[in-house]
């Protein structure tokens, strides 16, 4: 910058300006990527960091449902509701920097409401002490 007064004296000053073009770093603690879960409410915990302009807000999205996450320092928490239908679902966590740059991370979850199945096995011991097993 150059400033000139009414007498024609000039002074020069250099000013460095930084532009924050990157979004926050997001690490989802829970639920884990690929984790099988039952339908219902699930807690989302993520660690967020933006060393330039800070983190202004965060949200979690599951299907068309959005849930605002509560910020506490570098931690963000909230909850989403998993659908009743079994199968894969995508959880997207987004965070905005202090200047509005957004970043997102996707975790693929599996809705699993089925109880485990048991196979019936038959165990036995012969007269000579030999053990045997039969089953499917």
PDB file of C-alpha atoms in Angstrom:
ATOM      1  CA  UNK A   1       0.000   0.000   0.000  1.00  0.00           C
ATOM      2  CA  UNK A   2       1.149   3.526  -0.689  1.00  0.00           C
ATOM      3  CA  UNK A   3      -0.142   6.539   1.244  1.00  0.00           C
ATOM      4  CA  UNK A   4       0.432  10.066  -0.036  1.00  0.00           C
ATOM      5  CA  UNK A   5      -0.306  13.143   2.074  1.00  0.00           C
ATOM      6  CA  UNK A   6      -1.355  16.588   0.771  1.00  0.00           C
ATOM      7  CA  UNK A   7       2.280  17.738   0.659  1.00  0.00           C
ATOM      8  CA  UNK A   8       3.154  14.868  -1.702  1.00  0.00           C
ATOM      9  CA  UNK A   9       5.041  12.767   0.874  1.00  0.00           C
ATOM     10  CA  UNK A  10       4.653   9.060   0.252  1.00  0.00           C
ATOM     11  CA  UNK A  11       4.957   6.064   2.538  1.00  0.00           C
ATOM     12  CA  UNK A  12       4.870   2.418   1.546  1.00  0.00           C
ATOM     13  CA  UNK A  13       3.612  -0.455   3.653  1.00  0.00           C
ATOM     14  CA  UNK A  14       3.469  -4.115   2.684  1.00  0.00           C
ATOM     15  CA  UNK A  15       0.611  -6.167   4.022  1.00  0.00           C
ATOM     16  CA  UNK A  16       0.515  -9.976   3.703  1.00  0.00           C
ATOM     17  CA  UNK A  17      -2.970 -11.396   3.191  1.00  0.00           C
ATOM     18  CA  UNK A  18      -3.792 -15.060   3.610  1.00  0.00           C
ATOM     19  CA  UNK A  19      -6.819 -16.704   2.054  1.00  0.00           C
ATOM     20  CA  UNK A  20      -8.314 -19.783   3.724  1.00  0.00           C
ATOM     21  CA  UNK A  21      -9.472 -22.033   0.880  1.00  0.00           C
ATOM     22  CA  UNK A  22      -9.470 -25.358   2.707  1.00  0.00           C
ATOM     23  CA  UNK A  23     -12.252 -26.841   4.778  1.00  0.00           C
ATOM     24  CA  UNK A  24     -11.858 -28.351   8.221  1.00  0.00           C
ATOM     25  CA  UNK A  25     -10.288 -31.757   8.798  1.00  0.00           C
ATOM     26  CA  UNK A  26     -12.912 -34.278   9.971  1.00  0.00           C
ATOM     27  CA  UNK A  27     -12.286 -37.565  11.807  1.00  0.00           C
ATOM     28  CA  UNK A  28     -15.429 -39.511  12.759  1.00  0.00           C
ATOM     29  CA  UNK A  29     -14.859 -41.454  15.990  1.00  0.00           C
ATOM     30  CA  UNK A  30     -18.270 -43.126  16.196  1.00  0.00           C
ATOM     31  CA  UNK A  31     -19.909 -44.859  14.533  1.00  0.00           C
ATOM     32  CA  UNK A  32     -17.001 -46.598  12.825  1.00  0.00           C
ATOM     33  CA  UNK A  33     -16.965 -46.929   9.037  1.00  0.00           C
ATOM     34  CA  UNK A  34     -18.547 -50.262   8.038  1.00  0.00           C
ATOM     35  CA  UNK A  35     -20.022 -50.867  11.500  1.00  0.00           C
ATOM     36  CA  UNK A  36     -23.217 -52.971  11.679  1.00  0.00           C
ATOM     37  CA  UNK A  37     -25.853 -51.290  13.876  1.00  0.00           C
ATOM     38  CA  UNK A  38     -29.471 -51.853  14.847  1.00  0.00           C
ATOM     39  CA  UNK A  39     -32.166 -49.404  13.743  1.00  0.00           C
ATOM     40  CA  UNK A  40     -32.781 -46.460  16.034  1.00  0.00           C
ATOM     41  CA  UNK A  41     -30.845 -43.525  17.438  1.00  0.00           C
ATOM     42  CA  UNK A  42     -27.064 -43.577  17.062  1.00  0.00           C
ATOM     43  CA  UNK A  43     -24.614 -41.123  18.628  1.00  0.00           C
ATOM     44  CA  UNK A  44     -22.209 -39.391  16.243  1.00  0.00           C
ATOM     45  CA  UNK A  45     -18.856 -38.147  17.605  1.00  0.00           C
ATOM     46  CA  UNK A  46     -16.330 -36.406  15.349  1.00  0.00           C
ATOM     47  CA  UNK A  47     -13.092 -34.505  15.826  1.00  0.00           C
ATOM     48  CA  UNK A  48     -12.863 -31.301  13.770  1.00  0.00           C
ATOM     49  CA  UNK A  49      -9.870 -29.049  13.124  1.00  0.00           C
ATOM     50  CA  UNK A  50      -9.236 -25.935  11.082  1.00  0.00           C
ATOM     51  CA  UNK A  51      -6.036 -24.149  12.109  1.00  0.00           C
ATOM     52  CA  UNK A  52      -6.661 -21.107   9.918  1.00  0.00           C
ATOM     53  CA  UNK A  53     -10.207 -19.866  10.551  1.00  0.00           C
ATOM     54  CA  UNK A  54     -11.613 -22.377  13.041  1.00  0.00           C
ATOM     55  CA  UNK A  55     -14.779 -24.445  12.745  1.00  0.00           C
ATOM     56  CA  UNK A  56     -18.085 -22.582  12.776  1.00  0.00           C
ATOM     57  CA  UNK A  57     -20.627 -25.420  12.483  1.00  0.00           C
ATOM     58  CA  UNK A  58     -21.098 -29.114  11.740  1.00  0.00           C
ATOM     59  CA  UNK A  59     -23.907 -31.474  10.785  1.00  0.00           C
ATOM     60  CA  UNK A  60     -24.588 -35.152  10.210  1.00  0.00           C
ATOM     61  CA  UNK A  61     -26.797 -36.405   7.389  1.00  0.00           C
ATOM     62  CA  UNK A  62     -28.361 -39.837   7.069  1.00  0.00           C
ATOM     63  CA  UNK A  63     -30.563 -40.166   4.014  1.00  0.00           C
ATOM     64  CA  UNK A  64     -32.517 -36.915   3.753  1.00  0.00           C
ATOM     65  CA  UNK A  65     -32.412 -36.195   7.489  1.00  0.00           C
ATOM     66  CA  UNK A  66     -30.013 -33.549   8.792  1.00  0.00           C
ATOM     67  CA  UNK A  67     -28.875 -33.273  12.403  1.00  0.00           C
ATOM     68  CA  UNK A  68     -26.888 -30.310  13.708  1.00  0.00           C
ATOM     69  CA  UNK A  69     -23.853 -31.365  15.727  1.00  0.00           C
ATOM     70  CA  UNK A  70     -22.912 -29.577  18.946  1.00  0.00           C
ATOM     71  CA  UNK A  71     -19.382 -28.130  18.938  1.00  0.00           C
ATOM     72  CA  UNK A  72     -17.207 -28.316  22.067  1.00  0.00           C
ATOM     73  CA  UNK A  73     -13.672 -27.248  21.255  1.00  0.00           C
ATOM     74  CA  UNK A  74     -12.511 -29.627  18.520  1.00  0.00           C
ATOM     75  CA  UNK A  75     -15.205 -32.224  19.273  1.00  0.00           C
ATOM     76  CA  UNK A  76     -18.652 -32.397  17.660  1.00  0.00           C
ATOM     77  CA  UNK A  77     -21.479 -34.622  18.946  1.00  0.00           C
ATOM     78  CA  UNK A  78     -25.056 -35.335  18.008  1.00  0.00           C
ATOM     79  CA  UNK A  79     -27.296 -38.168  16.916  1.00  0.00           C
ATOM     80  CA  UNK A  80     -28.992 -39.601  13.851  1.00  0.00           C
ATOM     81  CA  UNK A  81     -31.752 -42.193  13.520  1.00  0.00           C
ATOM     82  CA  UNK A  82     -31.026 -45.310  11.484  1.00  0.00           C
ATOM     83  CA  UNK A  83     -33.922 -46.530   9.309  1.00  0.00           C
ATOM     84  CA  UNK A  84     -35.860 -49.731  10.124  1.00  0.00           C
ATOM     85  CA  UNK A  85     -34.914 -51.379   6.814  1.00  0.00           C
ATOM     86  CA  UNK A  86     -31.800 -53.554   6.842  1.00  0.00           C
ATOM     87  CA  UNK A  87     -28.918 -52.837   4.514  1.00  0.00           C
ATOM     88  CA  UNK A  88     -26.239 -50.252   3.804  1.00  0.00           C
ATOM     89  CA  UNK A  89     -26.719 -46.563   4.648  1.00  0.00           C
ATOM     90  CA  UNK A  90     -24.363 -43.600   4.234  1.00  0.00           C
ATOM     91  CA  UNK A  91     -23.633 -41.230   7.126  1.00  0.00           C
ATOM     92  CA  UNK A  92     -22.198 -37.911   5.918  1.00  0.00           C
ATOM     93  CA  UNK A  93     -20.541 -35.552   8.428  1.00  0.00           C
ATOM     94  CA  UNK A  94     -19.952 -31.977   7.225  1.00  0.00           C
ATOM     95  CA  UNK A  95     -18.074 -29.110   8.875  1.00  0.00           C
ATOM     96  CA  UNK A  96     -17.751 -25.454   7.893  1.00  0.00           C
ATOM     97  CA  UNK A  97     -14.706 -23.295   8.510  1.00  0.00           C
ATOM     98  CA  UNK A  98     -15.019 -19.812   9.976  1.00  0.00           C
ATOM     99  CA  UNK A  99     -15.020 -18.389   6.423  1.00  0.00           C
ATOM    100  CA  UNK A 100     -17.648 -20.820   5.099  1.00  0.00           C
ATOM    101  CA  UNK A 101     -15.509 -23.465   3.363  1.00  0.00           C
ATOM    102  CA  UNK A 102     -17.159 -26.884   3.781  1.00  0.00           C
ATOM    103  CA  UNK A 103     -15.586 -30.342   4.077  1.00  0.00           C
ATOM    104  CA  UNK A 104     -17.300 -33.719   4.411  1.00  0.00           C
ATOM    105  CA  UNK A 105     -16.550 -37.328   5.294  1.00  0.00           C
ATOM    106  CA  UNK A 106     -18.779 -40.324   4.519  1.00  0.00           C
ATOM    107  CA  UNK A 107     -19.021 -43.458   6.659  1.00  0.00           C
ATOM    108  CA  UNK A 108     -20.865 -46.452   5.250  1.00  0.00           C
ATOM    109  CA  UNK A 109     -22.909 -48.204   7.928  1.00  0.00           C
ATOM    110  CA  UNK A 110     -24.933 -51.421   7.847  1.00  0.00           C
ATOM    111  CA  UNK A 111     -28.377 -51.649   9.433  1.00  0.00           C
ATOM    112  CA  UNK A 112     -28.677 -55.168  10.867  1.00  0.00           C
ATOM    113  CA  UNK A 113     -31.776 -55.999  12.939  1.00  0.00           C
ATOM    114  CA  UNK A 114     -31.617 -59.791  12.526  1.00  0.00           C
ATOM    115  CA  UNK A 115     -30.737 -61.938  15.540  1.00  0.00           C
ATOM    116  CA  UNK A 116     -27.917 -64.439  15.082  1.00  0.00           C
ATOM    117  CA  UNK A 117     -28.883 -67.878  13.796  1.00  0.00           C
ATOM    118  CA  UNK A 118     -27.787 -71.073  15.455  1.00  0.00           C
ATOM    119  CA  UNK A 119     -26.856 -74.314  13.793  1.00  0.00           C
ATOM    120  CA  UNK A 120     -27.612 -77.543  15.610  1.00  0.00           C
ATOM    121  CA  UNK A 121     -24.696 -79.890  16.054  1.00  0.00           C
ATOM    122  CA  UNK A 122     -24.744 -83.361  17.553  1.00  0.00           C
ATOM    123  CA  UNK A 123     -21.816 -84.389  19.718  1.00  0.00           C
ATOM    124  CA  UNK A 124     -21.048 -87.903  20.815  1.00  0.00           C
ATOM    125  CA  UNK A 125     -18.378 -90.188  22.223  1.00  0.00           C
ATOM    126  CA  UNK A 126     -17.868 -93.782  21.061  1.00  0.00           C
ATOM    127  CA  UNK A 127     -17.134 -96.644  23.456  1.00  0.00           C
ATOM    128  CA  UNK A 128     -13.434 -96.446  22.590  1.00  0.00           C
ATOM    129  CA  UNK A 129     -13.361 -92.734  23.641  1.00  0.00           C
ATOM    130  CA  UNK A 130     -13.409 -91.281  20.129  1.00  0.00           C
ATOM    131  CA  UNK A 131     -15.468 -88.070  19.923  1.00  0.00           C
ATOM    132  CA  UNK A 132     -17.646 -87.268  16.913  1.00  0.00           C
ATOM    133  CA  UNK A 133     -19.669 -84.295  15.666  1.00  0.00           C
ATOM    134  CA  UNK A 134     -22.441 -84.211  13.056  1.00  0.00           C
ATOM    135  CA  UNK A 135     -24.350 -81.256  11.758  1.00  0.00           C
ATOM    136  CA  UNK A 136     -25.153 -79.187   8.742  1.00  0.00           C
TER     137      UNK A 136
END
